[in-house]
Amino acid sequence: MQRPETVQNPLGTPRTRAVHRAIADARRGVPVVLAAHKPLILVPAETVGAEGLRLIDVLSTEPASLLLAPSRAAAVLKHDVPDYAPTIALKLARPLIDTETLKRAADPTMEQLLPQFEPIEPPAEAQAALALGKLARLLPAMVAAPVRPGWATRREGADLLTVPAADLLAYPLELASTLMKVAEVAVPLDAARDARLVAFRALDQGIEHMAILVGEPEKQEAPLIRLHSECFTGDLLGSLRCDCGPQLQGAIARMGREGHGAVLYLAQEGRGIGLINKLRAYTLQDKGLDTLDANRALGWQADERNFHIAAAMLNTLGIEKIRLLTNNPEKVASLSACGINVVERVPHQFDPNGVNDSYLETKANRFGHLLG
C-alpha cells in the first residue's frame, strides 16, 4: 500500500476541497450532487429538512430512495437482507415522506414507528453516497435520487455543490496525505515528567490528532508505540463501560518507566464513528447488543478507523520501526500495510472492573483481541 506523503498546499487539491464542502453541506442538511456516470442528488436522512426534500423532489427524475447499510435495512424491513451487498435501497413515496419518518428510519435509538418500505435496486454509486454520511460523522442513511439533466441551470439547483463519487471514496487516504505537524511543547505528566505533546492537523481542519512523546522515541531503534483512539467517556470521565482510561494511563506509565515511547492519540472516537454515534451505540448496548452489533445496527462497520493517519504521524516523527503496545492483531496488520515495520506486539491488558466484563469478552471473542 502506498504511503501517504505530506503535502503543504494550505488549500488542498480541488478534489479534497470539494469533499470538505460536501461534508459541511451534509451536516447542514443541504443536498449535494454526486458526480458519476448516473449523477445523484442526495442528502443525509439525519439532517434533511423540508427544503432539502423539496429540492430533491424538484430536481430528480425518479422517486427517491433511502440508502442504508444491510444491517440497518434488515431492522427497518424486519427481515434478513443479503449482507453481500454493501448498500440497500428502499423506495420512497413521491412527494417525499416527512423528515421525522426519515430520521426514525436512520436512527435505531428512536421510536421505531415506520411505514412499510419496498426494497429496490440501489444506484451504482450508493457506496459513495453512504461514504459522505460517514465522513460527516452522521448516521449512514442517505436520501438519494437520479438528478435531472440540466439541474444546475435551474434556479433551485444553482447553488448546489457537485462532488465526484470517486473523490469521496478516496478521501480517507487523501486526508492522511495532508497531515502536518502544527505545534510541539513540553507537558510534564505525573507518570512521565519528560513528556512532549505534538499536534497534527489535516487540511480538513477537523479535530487535531496528538502524539504524546516520552523521552526521545524518535532516536530509538524500535520505540514502544501505542495507538489510542480518543475516548471522551473513558479517558476524561473515567467511564467503567470500557478499558480506555486505564489503557491510556497505563501506556504513559509504562513508557515513563522505560524512558521512551509515544502514544498516538487519534481523533477517532468510537472506533471511528464519532462521539454522538458512540453514545447511540451505548443506548443499543443497554438494550442487549454488544459493542460490535451496536455499531452495525447504526449502519457502521465494526471498526471504521483510518490507520493511514497513525502511519503518517509516525512518518512525520521519523519513526519507521516500532514495538506496538496492543492486544489487537488488526492494528499490527493495518500499520504494516501502511509501511510501518512492527517488530513486536507488546501485550497491554487490564483486569475487568465488574462493569466492562462483557465488553472485554466481546473484544476477545468477536474482535480477536488477544486477552488472557
XYZ file of C-alpha atoms in Angstrom:
372
model
C 0.000 0.000 0.000
C 1.339 3.404 -0.923
C 2.433 5.555 1.977
C 0.865 8.948 2.466
C 3.210 11.800 1.609
C 2.811 15.066 3.481
C 1.703 17.942 1.266
C 1.835 21.576 2.245
C -0.750 23.213 -0.039
C -2.873 25.116 2.516
C -5.987 24.814 0.332
C -5.577 21.177 -0.606
C -6.299 19.805 -4.054
C -9.545 20.688 -5.832
C -10.810 17.155 -5.097
C -10.263 17.491 -1.342
C -11.781 20.981 -1.286
C -14.967 19.656 -2.866
C -15.189 16.898 -0.251
C -14.647 19.393 2.590
C -17.543 21.482 1.312
C -19.739 18.425 0.735
C -19.181 17.313 4.345
C -20.195 20.764 5.612
C -23.328 20.797 3.432
C -24.259 17.285 4.560
C -24.049 18.287 8.208
C -26.339 21.258 7.470
C -28.855 19.122 5.579
C -28.137 20.777 2.223
C -28.352 18.382 -0.763
C -25.275 17.830 -2.922
C -24.954 16.277 -6.357
C -22.816 13.171 -6.647
C -20.986 13.295 -9.967
C -20.877 9.858 -11.598
C -21.975 8.045 -14.745
C -25.538 8.449 -13.442
C -25.427 11.507 -11.142
C -27.396 11.511 -7.910
C -28.778 14.274 -5.731
C -28.532 13.245 -2.097
C -28.805 14.433 1.497
C -28.427 12.706 4.889
C -31.679 11.473 6.404
C -30.466 12.627 9.821
C -30.131 16.319 8.907
C -32.532 16.861 5.998
C -35.306 19.395 6.416
C -38.402 20.209 4.409
C -36.483 22.442 1.986
C -33.922 19.726 1.287
C -36.672 17.256 0.469
C -38.340 19.828 -1.789
C -35.109 20.337 -3.733
C -34.706 16.608 -4.283
C -38.328 16.335 -5.394
C -37.944 19.191 -7.893
C -34.530 18.228 -9.257
C -34.900 14.462 -9.542
C -36.158 12.418 -12.480
C -37.390 9.392 -10.495
C -38.700 8.711 -6.983
C -36.005 8.933 -4.333
C -34.738 6.025 -2.260
C -33.359 5.698 1.238
C -29.869 4.170 1.135
C -28.910 2.088 4.171
C -26.274 -0.428 5.189
C -27.659 -4.001 5.128
C -27.537 -4.307 8.928
C -29.725 -1.208 9.340
C -32.025 -2.099 6.438
C -32.759 -5.509 7.981
C -34.119 -3.821 11.113
C -36.237 -1.372 9.116
C -37.664 -4.129 6.904
C -37.982 -6.537 9.838
C -36.411 -9.403 7.915
C -32.950 -10.504 6.835
C -31.352 -8.900 3.793
C -28.331 -10.099 1.796
C -25.173 -8.928 3.514
C -23.050 -9.321 0.386
C -24.482 -6.059 -0.978
C -22.807 -3.020 0.622
C -25.959 -0.882 0.341
C -29.727 -1.498 0.392
C -32.117 0.956 -1.274
C -35.688 1.454 -0.001
C -38.159 3.190 -2.301
C -39.652 6.443 -1.004
C -43.063 7.775 -1.938
C -43.341 10.914 -4.049
C -43.729 13.579 -2.824
C -41.175 12.594 -0.238
C -42.289 11.430 3.177
C -41.775 13.670 6.189
C -38.405 14.330 7.766
C -39.298 12.724 11.099
C -40.044 9.386 9.437
C -36.686 9.535 7.658
C -34.889 10.245 10.920
C -36.587 7.288 12.606
C -35.607 5.051 9.705
C -31.983 6.193 10.056
C -31.702 6.033 13.852
C -32.475 2.779 15.725
C -32.407 4.599 19.072
C -35.607 6.497 18.156
C -39.123 5.119 18.443
C -39.493 2.745 15.517
C -42.945 3.529 14.104
C -42.191 3.125 10.423
C -44.179 2.592 7.233
C -43.672 -0.421 5.001
C -40.715 0.109 2.665
C -40.120 -1.632 -0.665
C -36.518 -2.640 -1.481
C -35.361 -1.598 -4.956
C -32.123 -1.835 -6.916
C -29.599 0.595 -5.377
C -27.883 3.129 -7.633
C -24.383 2.298 -8.832
C -22.800 4.961 -6.608
C -24.692 4.062 -3.437
C -21.486 3.205 -1.570
C -20.046 6.656 -2.257
C -23.313 8.205 -1.061
C -23.058 6.383 2.287
C -19.383 7.374 2.482
C -20.426 11.036 2.565
C -22.665 10.399 5.572
C -19.824 8.632 7.370
C -17.295 11.362 6.583
C -19.728 13.868 8.107
C -19.959 11.637 11.233
C -23.684 11.294 10.669
C -25.763 8.153 10.568
C -25.013 6.451 7.215
C -28.520 6.803 5.818
C -28.931 8.917 2.693
C -31.914 10.120 0.685
C -30.876 9.876 -2.971
C -32.410 10.187 -6.430
C -31.197 10.450 -10.038
C -30.726 14.141 -10.747
C -32.498 15.846 -13.655
C -30.365 16.758 -16.717
C -29.661 20.478 -16.695
C -30.280 20.700 -12.955
C -27.530 23.294 -12.472
C -29.273 25.755 -14.808
C -32.470 25.671 -12.796
C -32.992 28.235 -10.067
C -33.350 25.522 -7.388
C -30.056 23.859 -8.315
C -27.881 26.888 -8.936
C -26.217 26.863 -5.505
C -25.816 23.114 -5.037
C -22.352 21.600 -4.845
C -21.102 18.813 -7.105
C -18.653 16.254 -5.694
C -17.238 13.289 -7.648
C -18.107 9.891 -6.201
C -14.519 8.694 -6.618
C -13.220 11.590 -4.509
C -15.446 10.624 -1.568
C -14.165 7.055 -1.635
C -10.518 8.168 -1.928
C -10.809 10.815 0.783
C -9.510 8.862 3.828
C -6.174 8.250 2.123
C -6.104 11.778 0.702
C -6.750 13.151 4.189
C -3.814 11.256 5.686
C -1.537 12.594 2.953
C -2.236 16.173 4.095
C -1.378 15.594 7.758
C 1.237 18.009 9.105
C 2.783 18.894 12.444
C 1.485 22.239 13.713
C 2.725 22.532 17.317
C 5.095 20.908 19.829
C 5.531 21.706 23.518
C 6.830 20.104 26.706
C 3.991 18.961 29.013
C 5.333 17.161 32.113
C 2.991 14.364 33.168
C 2.673 12.687 36.527
C 3.890 9.366 35.133
C 6.307 10.852 32.581
C 7.945 14.122 33.535
C 9.794 14.467 30.216
C 6.679 14.202 28.027
C 6.037 16.364 24.973
C 2.828 16.935 23.036
C 2.988 17.158 19.256
C -0.184 18.306 17.481
C -1.058 17.248 13.934
C -3.728 18.689 11.686
C -5.036 17.660 8.277
C -6.390 20.036 5.660
C -9.999 19.321 6.592
C -9.246 21.485 9.655
C -11.023 18.938 11.817
C -10.127 17.842 15.322
C -6.379 17.581 15.763
C -4.538 14.316 16.361
C -1.933 14.344 19.157
C 1.280 12.461 19.825
C 2.381 12.116 23.452
C 6.141 11.635 23.285
C 8.009 10.330 26.316
C 11.778 10.801 26.221
C 13.124 10.638 22.675
C 11.355 7.781 20.892
C 12.394 9.148 17.511
C 16.029 8.343 18.381
C 15.353 4.741 19.444
C 15.737 1.785 17.108
C 12.245 0.417 17.809
C 10.398 2.523 20.399
C 7.289 1.419 22.246
C 4.237 2.896 20.475
C 0.578 2.890 21.500
C -2.236 3.789 19.081
C -5.044 5.128 21.261
C -8.348 6.299 19.802
C -9.749 9.173 21.835
C -12.500 8.203 24.279
C -14.260 11.147 25.900
C -16.200 8.952 28.303
C -13.306 6.702 29.317
C -10.277 8.998 29.108
C -11.843 12.147 30.549
C -14.811 10.992 32.638
C -13.396 7.689 33.852
C -16.273 5.621 32.465
C -16.292 1.984 33.590
C -18.009 0.809 30.377
C -14.663 0.388 28.601
C -10.978 -0.025 29.429
C -9.781 3.067 27.558
C -8.803 5.204 30.562
C -6.613 2.521 32.171
C -5.096 1.690 28.777
C -4.131 5.323 28.163
C -2.691 5.971 31.620
C -1.054 2.538 31.705
C 0.689 3.185 28.383
C 2.086 6.529 29.544
C 3.241 4.995 32.853
C 4.985 2.129 31.084
C 6.766 4.490 28.716
C 7.760 6.613 31.690
C 9.356 3.575 33.305
C 11.135 2.566 30.088
C 12.273 6.124 29.462
C 10.986 6.381 25.893
C 7.825 5.828 23.870
C 4.924 7.525 22.124
C 1.142 7.411 22.405
C -0.608 8.447 19.205
C -3.859 9.948 20.474
C -6.123 9.683 17.443
C -9.296 11.734 16.962
C -11.259 8.614 16.009
C -13.808 8.252 18.802
C -15.796 5.038 18.975
C -13.541 3.153 16.534
C -14.084 5.942 14.026
C -17.848 6.532 14.264
C -17.672 9.707 16.365
C -18.837 10.572 19.877
C -22.546 11.092 19.124
C -22.791 7.785 17.299
C -20.866 6.070 20.101
C -23.458 7.336 22.591
C -26.174 5.961 20.326
C -24.316 2.648 20.302
C -24.267 2.719 24.105
C -28.059 3.114 24.055
C -28.325 -0.005 21.908
C -25.911 -1.861 24.192
C -28.191 -1.051 27.117
C -30.929 -2.862 25.156
C -28.818 -6.004 24.853
C -26.493 -5.609 21.862
C -22.734 -5.949 22.229
C -20.350 -3.247 21.036
C -19.874 -4.828 17.597
C -23.569 -5.389 16.861
C -24.451 -1.924 18.175
C -22.142 -0.281 15.634
C -23.588 -2.430 12.854
C -27.154 -1.652 13.912
C -26.350 2.027 13.347
C -25.146 1.218 9.831
C -21.416 1.375 10.561
C -18.786 -1.315 10.246
C -17.407 -2.795 13.470
C -14.236 -0.697 13.091
C -14.106 2.435 10.902
C -10.715 3.798 11.936
C -8.281 5.245 9.405
C -4.846 3.849 10.317
C -3.208 5.818 7.500
C -3.415 8.758 9.933
C -1.258 6.936 12.502
C 1.235 5.894 9.820
C 1.514 9.488 8.596
C 2.172 10.701 12.171
C 4.935 8.125 12.638
C 6.481 9.045 9.283
C 6.492 12.731 10.229
C 8.149 11.891 13.561
C 10.791 9.856 11.718
C 9.739 6.574 13.335
C 9.574 3.613 10.946
C 10.279 0.614 13.200
C 8.191 0.100 16.328
C 7.147 -2.175 19.151
C 3.368 -1.863 19.211
C 1.620 -1.839 22.581
C -1.699 -3.532 21.780
C -3.864 -6.599 22.182
C -5.385 -6.093 18.723
C -3.694 -8.009 15.881
C -5.625 -5.892 13.370
C -3.638 -2.825 14.423
C -0.417 -4.695 13.671
C -1.700 -5.728 10.240
C -3.061 -2.266 9.419
C 0.127 -0.419 10.340
C 2.235 -2.957 8.477
C 0.067 -2.435 5.396
C 0.808 1.294 5.678
C 4.561 0.695 5.580
C 5.389 0.721 9.294
C 7.728 -2.041 10.461
C 6.120 -3.592 13.559
C 8.892 -5.744 15.020
C 6.949 -6.825 18.121
C 3.451 -6.818 19.567
C 3.590 -5.975 23.261
C 0.503 -7.081 25.294
C -1.430 -4.338 27.062
C -4.384 -5.587 29.099
C -6.147 -4.745 32.337
C -8.479 -6.714 34.569
C -12.257 -6.272 34.161
C -13.888 -3.904 36.632
C -17.286 -5.586 37.067
C -18.953 -3.259 34.552
C -16.885 -3.810 31.416
C -16.628 -7.607 31.686
C -18.886 -8.329 28.703
C -17.213 -5.543 26.717
C -13.824 -7.204 27.170
C -15.296 -10.595 26.301
C -16.635 -9.136 23.056
C -13.220 -7.694 22.226
C -11.690 -11.131 22.687
C -14.393 -13.292 21.115
C -15.583 -11.111 18.232
C -12.775 -8.634 17.523
C -9.970 -11.150 18.020
C -8.137 -9.236 20.743
C -5.521 -11.384 22.469
C -6.639 -11.223 26.089
C -5.928 -13.667 28.878
